[in-house]
Short mmCIF file of C-alpha atoms in Angstrom, two decimals:
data_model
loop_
_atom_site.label_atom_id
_atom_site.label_comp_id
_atom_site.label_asym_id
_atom_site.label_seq_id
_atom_site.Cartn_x
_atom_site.Cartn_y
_atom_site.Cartn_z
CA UNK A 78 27.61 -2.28 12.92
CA UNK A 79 23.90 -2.30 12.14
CA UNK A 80 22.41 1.03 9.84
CA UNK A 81 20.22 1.80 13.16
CA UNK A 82 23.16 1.22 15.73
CA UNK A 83 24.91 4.24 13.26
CA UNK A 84 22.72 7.05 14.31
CA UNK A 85 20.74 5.67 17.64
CA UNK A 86 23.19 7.59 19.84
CA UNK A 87 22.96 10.93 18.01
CA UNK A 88 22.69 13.67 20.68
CA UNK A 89 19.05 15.09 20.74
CA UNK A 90 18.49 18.93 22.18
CA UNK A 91 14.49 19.28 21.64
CA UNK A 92 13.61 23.34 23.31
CA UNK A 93 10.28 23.61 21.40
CA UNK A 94 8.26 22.12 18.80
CA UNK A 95 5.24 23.56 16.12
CA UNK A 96 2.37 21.13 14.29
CA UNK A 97 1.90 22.63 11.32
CA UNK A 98 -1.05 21.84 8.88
CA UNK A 99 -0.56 21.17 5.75
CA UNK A 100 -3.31 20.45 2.84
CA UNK A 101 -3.95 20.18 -0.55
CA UNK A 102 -6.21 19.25 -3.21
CA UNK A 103 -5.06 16.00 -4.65
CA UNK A 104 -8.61 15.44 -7.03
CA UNK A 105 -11.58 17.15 -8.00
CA UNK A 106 -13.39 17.93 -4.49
CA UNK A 107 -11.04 15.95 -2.32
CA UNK A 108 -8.37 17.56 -0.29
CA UNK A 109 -5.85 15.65 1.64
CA UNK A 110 -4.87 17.26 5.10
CA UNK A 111 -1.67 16.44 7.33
CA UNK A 112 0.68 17.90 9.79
CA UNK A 113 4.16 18.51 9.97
CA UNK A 114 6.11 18.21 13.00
CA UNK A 115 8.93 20.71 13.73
CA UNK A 116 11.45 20.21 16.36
CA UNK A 117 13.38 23.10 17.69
CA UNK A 118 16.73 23.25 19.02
CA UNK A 119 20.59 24.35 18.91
CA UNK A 120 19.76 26.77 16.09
CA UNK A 121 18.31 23.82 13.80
CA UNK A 122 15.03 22.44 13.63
CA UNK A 123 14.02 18.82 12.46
CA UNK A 124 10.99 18.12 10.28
CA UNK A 125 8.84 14.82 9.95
CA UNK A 126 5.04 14.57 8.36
CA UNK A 127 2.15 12.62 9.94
CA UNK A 128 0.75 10.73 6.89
CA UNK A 129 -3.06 9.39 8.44
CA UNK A 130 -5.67 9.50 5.71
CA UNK A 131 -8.21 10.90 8.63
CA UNK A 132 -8.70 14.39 9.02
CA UNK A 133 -9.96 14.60 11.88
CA UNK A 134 -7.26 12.56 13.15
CA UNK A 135 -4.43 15.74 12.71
CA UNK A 136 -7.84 17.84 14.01
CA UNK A 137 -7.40 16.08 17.28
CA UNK A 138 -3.49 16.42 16.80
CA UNK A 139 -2.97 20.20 15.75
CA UNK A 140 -5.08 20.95 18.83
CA UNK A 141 -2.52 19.65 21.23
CA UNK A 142 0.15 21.84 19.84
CA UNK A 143 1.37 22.59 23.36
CA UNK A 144 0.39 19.45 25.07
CA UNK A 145 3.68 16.87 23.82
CA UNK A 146 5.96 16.52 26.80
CA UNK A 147 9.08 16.10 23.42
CA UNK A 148 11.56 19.01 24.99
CA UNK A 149 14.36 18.04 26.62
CA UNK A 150 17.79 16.33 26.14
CA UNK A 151 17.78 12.74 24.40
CA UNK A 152 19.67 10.32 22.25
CA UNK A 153 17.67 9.38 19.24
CA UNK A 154 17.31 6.07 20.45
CA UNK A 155 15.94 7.23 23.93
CA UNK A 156 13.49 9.87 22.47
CA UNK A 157 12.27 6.69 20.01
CA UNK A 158 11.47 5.20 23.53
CA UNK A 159 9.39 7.96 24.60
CA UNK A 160 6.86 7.16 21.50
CA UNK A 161 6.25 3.94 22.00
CA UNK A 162 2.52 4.31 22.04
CA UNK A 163 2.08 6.45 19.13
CA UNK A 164 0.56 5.05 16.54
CA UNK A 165 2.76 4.15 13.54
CA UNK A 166 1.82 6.85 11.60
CA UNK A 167 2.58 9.39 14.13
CA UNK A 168 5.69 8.06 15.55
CA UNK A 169 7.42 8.09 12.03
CA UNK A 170 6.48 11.89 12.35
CA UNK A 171 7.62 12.27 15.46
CA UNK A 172 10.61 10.13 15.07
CA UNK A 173 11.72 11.47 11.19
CA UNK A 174 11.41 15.06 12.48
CA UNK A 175 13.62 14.05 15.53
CA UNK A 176 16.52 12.34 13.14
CA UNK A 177 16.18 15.35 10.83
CA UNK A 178 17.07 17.18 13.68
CA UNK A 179 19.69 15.22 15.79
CA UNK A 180 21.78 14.97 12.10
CA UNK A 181 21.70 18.41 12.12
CA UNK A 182 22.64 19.06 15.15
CA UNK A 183 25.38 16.76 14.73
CA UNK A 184 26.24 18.08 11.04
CA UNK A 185 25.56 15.06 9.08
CA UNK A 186 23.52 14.19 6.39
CA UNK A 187 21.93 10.90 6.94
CA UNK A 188 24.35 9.06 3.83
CA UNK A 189 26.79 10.21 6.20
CA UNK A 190 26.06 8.54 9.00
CA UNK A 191 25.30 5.38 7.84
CA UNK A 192 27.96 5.19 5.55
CA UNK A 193 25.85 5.15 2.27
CA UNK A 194 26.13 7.17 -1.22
CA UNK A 195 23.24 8.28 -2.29
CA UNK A 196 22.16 7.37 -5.89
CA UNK A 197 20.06 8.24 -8.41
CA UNK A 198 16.39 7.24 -7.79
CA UNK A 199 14.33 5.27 -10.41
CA UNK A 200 11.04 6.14 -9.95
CA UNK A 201 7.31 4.90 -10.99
CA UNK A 202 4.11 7.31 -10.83
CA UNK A 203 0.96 5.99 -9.44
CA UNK A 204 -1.73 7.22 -11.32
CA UNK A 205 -5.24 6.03 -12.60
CA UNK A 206 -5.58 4.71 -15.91
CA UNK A 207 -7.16 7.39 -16.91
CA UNK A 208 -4.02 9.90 -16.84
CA UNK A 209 -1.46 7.60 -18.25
CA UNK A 210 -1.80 8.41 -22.06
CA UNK A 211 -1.53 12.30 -21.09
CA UNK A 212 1.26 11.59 -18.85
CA UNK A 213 3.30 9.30 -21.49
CA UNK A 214 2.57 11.70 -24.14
CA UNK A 215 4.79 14.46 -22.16
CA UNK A 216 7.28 12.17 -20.71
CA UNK A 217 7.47 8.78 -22.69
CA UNK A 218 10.25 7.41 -20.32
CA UNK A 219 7.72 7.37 -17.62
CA UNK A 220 7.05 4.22 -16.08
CA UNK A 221 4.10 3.16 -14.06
CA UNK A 222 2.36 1.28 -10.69
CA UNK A 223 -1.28 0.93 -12.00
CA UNK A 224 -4.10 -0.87 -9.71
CA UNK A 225 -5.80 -3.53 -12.54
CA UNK A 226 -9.39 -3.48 -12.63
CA UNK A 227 -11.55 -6.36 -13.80
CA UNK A 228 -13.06 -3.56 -16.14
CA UNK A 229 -10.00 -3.19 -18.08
CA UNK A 230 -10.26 -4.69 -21.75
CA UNK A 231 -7.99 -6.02 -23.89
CA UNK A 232 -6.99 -3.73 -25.72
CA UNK A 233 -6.81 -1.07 -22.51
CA UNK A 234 -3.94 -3.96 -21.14
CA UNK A 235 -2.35 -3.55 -24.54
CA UNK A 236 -1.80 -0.21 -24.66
CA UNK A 237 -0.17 0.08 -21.18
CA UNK A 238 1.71 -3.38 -20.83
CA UNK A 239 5.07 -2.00 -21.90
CA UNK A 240 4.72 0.88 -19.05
CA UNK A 241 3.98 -0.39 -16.57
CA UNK A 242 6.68 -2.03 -13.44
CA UNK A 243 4.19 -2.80 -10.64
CA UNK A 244 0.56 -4.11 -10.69
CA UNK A 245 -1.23 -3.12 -7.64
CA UNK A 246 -4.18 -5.94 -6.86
CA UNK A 247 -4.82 -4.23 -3.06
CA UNK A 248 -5.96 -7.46 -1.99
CA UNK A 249 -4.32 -7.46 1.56
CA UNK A 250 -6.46 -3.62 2.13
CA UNK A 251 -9.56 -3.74 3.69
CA UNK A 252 -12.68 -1.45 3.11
CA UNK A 253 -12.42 1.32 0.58
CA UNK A 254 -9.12 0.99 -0.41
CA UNK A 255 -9.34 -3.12 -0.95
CA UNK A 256 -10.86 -5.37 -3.86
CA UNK A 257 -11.96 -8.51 -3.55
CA UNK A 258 -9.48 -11.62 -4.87
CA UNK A 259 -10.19 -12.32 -8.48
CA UNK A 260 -8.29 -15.26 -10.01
CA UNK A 261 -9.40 -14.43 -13.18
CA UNK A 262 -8.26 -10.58 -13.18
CA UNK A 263 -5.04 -11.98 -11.66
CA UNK A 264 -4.63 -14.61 -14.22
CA UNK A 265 -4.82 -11.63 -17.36
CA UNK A 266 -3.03 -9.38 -15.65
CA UNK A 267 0.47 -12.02 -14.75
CA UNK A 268 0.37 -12.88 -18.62
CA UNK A 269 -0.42 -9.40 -19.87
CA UNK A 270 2.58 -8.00 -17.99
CA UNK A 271 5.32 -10.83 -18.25
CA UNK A 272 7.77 -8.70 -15.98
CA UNK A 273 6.24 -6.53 -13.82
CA UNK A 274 5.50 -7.49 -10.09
CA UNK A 275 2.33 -8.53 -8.88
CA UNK A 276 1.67 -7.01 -5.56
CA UNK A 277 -0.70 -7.60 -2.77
CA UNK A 278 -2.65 -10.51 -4.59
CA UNK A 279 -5.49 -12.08 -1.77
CA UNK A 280 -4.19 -15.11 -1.75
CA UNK A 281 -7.23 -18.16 -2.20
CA UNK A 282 -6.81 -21.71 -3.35
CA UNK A 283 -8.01 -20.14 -6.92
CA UNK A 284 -5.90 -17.30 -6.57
CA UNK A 285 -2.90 -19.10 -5.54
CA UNK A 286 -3.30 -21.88 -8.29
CA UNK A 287 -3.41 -19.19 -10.99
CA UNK A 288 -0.31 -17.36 -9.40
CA UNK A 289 1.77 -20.03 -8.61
CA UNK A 290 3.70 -19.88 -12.05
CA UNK A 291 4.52 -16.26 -11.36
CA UNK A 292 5.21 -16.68 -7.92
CA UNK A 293 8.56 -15.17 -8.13
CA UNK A 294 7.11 -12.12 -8.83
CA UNK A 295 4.76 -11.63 -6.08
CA UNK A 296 5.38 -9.22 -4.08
CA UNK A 297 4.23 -7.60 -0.71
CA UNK A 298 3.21 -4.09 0.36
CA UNK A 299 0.03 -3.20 3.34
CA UNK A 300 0.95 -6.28 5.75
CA UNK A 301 4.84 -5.30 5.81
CA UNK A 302 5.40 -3.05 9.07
CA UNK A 303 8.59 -4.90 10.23
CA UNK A 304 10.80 -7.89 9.72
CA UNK A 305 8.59 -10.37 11.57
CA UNK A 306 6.04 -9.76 9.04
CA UNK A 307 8.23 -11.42 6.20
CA UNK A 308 8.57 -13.76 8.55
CA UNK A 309 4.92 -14.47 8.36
CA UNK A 310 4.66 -14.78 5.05
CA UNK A 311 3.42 -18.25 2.99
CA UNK A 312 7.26 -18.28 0.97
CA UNK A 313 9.80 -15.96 1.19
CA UNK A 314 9.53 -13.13 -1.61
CA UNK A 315 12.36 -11.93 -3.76
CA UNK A 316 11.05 -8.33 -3.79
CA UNK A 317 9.20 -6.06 -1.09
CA UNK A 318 7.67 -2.98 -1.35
CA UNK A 319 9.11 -0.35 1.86
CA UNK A 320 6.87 2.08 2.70
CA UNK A 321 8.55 4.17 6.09
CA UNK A 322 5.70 5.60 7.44
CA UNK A 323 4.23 1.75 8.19
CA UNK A 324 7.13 1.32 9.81
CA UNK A 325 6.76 3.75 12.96
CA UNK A 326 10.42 3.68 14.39
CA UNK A 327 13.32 4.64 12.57
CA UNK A 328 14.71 1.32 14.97
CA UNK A 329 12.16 -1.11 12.88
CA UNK A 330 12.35 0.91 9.53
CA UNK A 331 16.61 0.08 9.66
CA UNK A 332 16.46 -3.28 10.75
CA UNK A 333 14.17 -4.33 7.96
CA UNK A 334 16.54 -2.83 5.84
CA UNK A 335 19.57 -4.79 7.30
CA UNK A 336 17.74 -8.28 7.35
CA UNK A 337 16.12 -7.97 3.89
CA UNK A 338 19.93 -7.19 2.61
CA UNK A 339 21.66 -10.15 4.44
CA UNK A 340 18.40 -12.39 3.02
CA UNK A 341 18.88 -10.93 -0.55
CA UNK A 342 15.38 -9.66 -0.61
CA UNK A 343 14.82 -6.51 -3.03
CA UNK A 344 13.33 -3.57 -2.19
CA UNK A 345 11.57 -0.79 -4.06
CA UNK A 346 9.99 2.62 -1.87
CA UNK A 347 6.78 3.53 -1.85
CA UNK A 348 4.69 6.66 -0.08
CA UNK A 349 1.54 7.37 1.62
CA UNK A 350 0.95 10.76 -0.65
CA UNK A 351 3.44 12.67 1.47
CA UNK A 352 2.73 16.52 0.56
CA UNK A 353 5.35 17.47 2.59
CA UNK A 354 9.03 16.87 4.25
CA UNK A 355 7.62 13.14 4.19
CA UNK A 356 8.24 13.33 0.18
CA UNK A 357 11.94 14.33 -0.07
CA UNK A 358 12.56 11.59 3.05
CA UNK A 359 11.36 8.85 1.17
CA UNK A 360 13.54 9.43 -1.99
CA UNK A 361 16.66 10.06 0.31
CA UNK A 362 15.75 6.38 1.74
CA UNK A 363 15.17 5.14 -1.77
CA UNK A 364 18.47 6.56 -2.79
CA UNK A 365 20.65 4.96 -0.25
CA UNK A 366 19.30 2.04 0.32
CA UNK A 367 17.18 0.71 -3.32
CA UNK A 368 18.18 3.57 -6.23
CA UNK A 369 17.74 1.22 -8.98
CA UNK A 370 13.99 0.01 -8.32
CA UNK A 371 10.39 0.47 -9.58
CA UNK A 372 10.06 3.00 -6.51
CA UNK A 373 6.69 4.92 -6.26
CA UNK A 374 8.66 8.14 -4.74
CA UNK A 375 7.83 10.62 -7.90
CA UNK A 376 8.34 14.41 -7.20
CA UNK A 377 4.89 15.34 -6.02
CA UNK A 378 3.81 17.19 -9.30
CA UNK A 379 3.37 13.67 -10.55
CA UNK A 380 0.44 13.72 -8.58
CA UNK A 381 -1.32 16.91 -9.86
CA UNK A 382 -4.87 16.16 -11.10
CA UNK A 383 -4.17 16.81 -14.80
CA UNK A 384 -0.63 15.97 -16.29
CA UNK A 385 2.16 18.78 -16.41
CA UNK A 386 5.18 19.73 -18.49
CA UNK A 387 8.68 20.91 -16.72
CA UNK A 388 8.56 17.93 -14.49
CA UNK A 389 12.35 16.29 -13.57
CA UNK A 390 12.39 12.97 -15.04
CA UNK A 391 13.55 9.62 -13.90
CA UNK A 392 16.36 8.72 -12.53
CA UNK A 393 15.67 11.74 -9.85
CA UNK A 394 19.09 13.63 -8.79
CA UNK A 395 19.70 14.40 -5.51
CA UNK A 396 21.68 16.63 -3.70
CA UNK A 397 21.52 15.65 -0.11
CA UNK A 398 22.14 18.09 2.96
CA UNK A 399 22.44 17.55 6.79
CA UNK A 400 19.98 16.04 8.47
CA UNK A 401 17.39 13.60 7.24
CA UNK A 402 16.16 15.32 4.20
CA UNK A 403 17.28 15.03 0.45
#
């Protein structure tokens, strides 16, 4: 049986639903908004967090807090139907809220269903450069997925290259959040960090030249939103990075899971900054499915602007519940 043929037939009783908004300040003068979906039903209620970067994209969605035609008898896999034109972003809200729910309803956690154990989580915390010595000083353990800059010096790569799992180059991102291929930066950064995987490189004939001796450790993150996508890739990867959200439906999220295991591809979890339900989801999925992996999935004090003491370290314990939450 596949993982998503365990739980698409979960009974689904949806009698009313909230968007709630959710914020917080994430850096100095910038404050990341989203909204939480909460489905209603039987007694329980199922939660799932729209993760869009806009804000005046969960503007436009808080406002149609009585709008969503969602109540209403379903099987998971029938309500997943129903969302089919969401964007990706919003179905995984919409569709994580309504697995929450239907294992609860049902009494299961989601380990249950699919017949996994959860594990321990290794996790990674993506930070900027600036915050790792502060960060290592109060937890030394602490490993790291750091975005390389061509203004990083020698001696900055020294200090750092035996933290650090996953080198971010955000060459597949475009506008803000991408930077330009840069053989040279690539080049340093491969032989500065002899084991950690190189992800998202832009791949040029310069680029590809200088990586082709490490291309075992290339790995792939922003163009990954199903298993046709690896498909599409110049050479098969050992390693991928999973983030849910890109996913949309649970349906797509699974199967990539399933085909990635029968292809012996690794995985390790990543986020999109959940502040919310989204955060515990992605460690439960980390846990079943990739526990022992660089997975950027750190408790979400990780991410407070200055580092903090008290923090649980890695590997991250879980106690799973019913439903879809850890």
């Amino acid at each position: 049986m596949s993982t998503y043929d365990a739980v698409k037939d979960l009974l689904l009783s949806i009698e009313s639903y909230d968007l709630e908004p959710l914020e917080r300040e994430v850096a100095r003068g910038f404050t990341l908004r989203r909204t939480v979906v909460v489905l209603r039903g039987g007694g329980e209620e199922g939660r799932g967090e729209e993760v869009d970067y806009d804000p005046s994209v969960h503007e436009r969605f808080q406002k149609r807090s009585a709008e969503l035609p969602l109540a209403g008898e379903h099987t998971l896999d029938s309500f997943s139907l129903l969302q089919s034109g969401q964007t990706d972003y919003r179905r995984w809200a919409l569709e994580s809220a309504a697995l929450d729910l239907a294992l609860r309803q049902a009494g299961l956690s989601l380990g249950e269903a699919v017949g996994r154990e959860p594990k321990p989580v290794r996790f990674v915390v993506s930070t900027r450069l600036a915050n790792v010595a502060g960060w290592r000083g109060l937890y030394p353990e602490l490993r790291f997925k750091l975005d390389p800059d061509r203004d990083w010096t020698d001696e900055i790569v020294a200090t750092i290259a035996d933290a650090v799992d996953t080198a971010d180059f955000k060459g597949i991102y475009r506008g803000e959040f991408g930077a330009p291929p840069n053989p040279e930066l690539y080049e340093r950064i491969a032989a500065a960090f002899p084991d950690a995987w190189l992800e998202d490189p832009a791949l040029t004939p310069e680029t590809t030249r200088v990586l082709d001796p490490h291309q075992h450790r290339l790995t792939w993150d922003a163009a990954i939103h199903e298993w046709s996508d690896v498909e599409a890739l110049p050479f098969r990867p050992r390693c991928l990075n999973s983030k849910p959200s890109r996913f949309g439906s649970v349906r797509r999220l699974f199967e990539f899971y399933d085909s990635c295991e029968r292809e012996g591809i690794a995985l390790y979890g990543g986020g999109q900054f959940e502040l919310g339900p989204g955060r515990a989801q992605i460690q439960l999925l980390a846990s079943l499915f990739h526990p022992d992996a660089p997975n950027d999935v750190a408790p979400a004090g990780y991410n407070a602007t200055e580092p903090v003491e008290g923090l649980q370290e890695s590997p991250l314990e879980l106690t799973p519940e019913a439903g879809f939450r850890g």
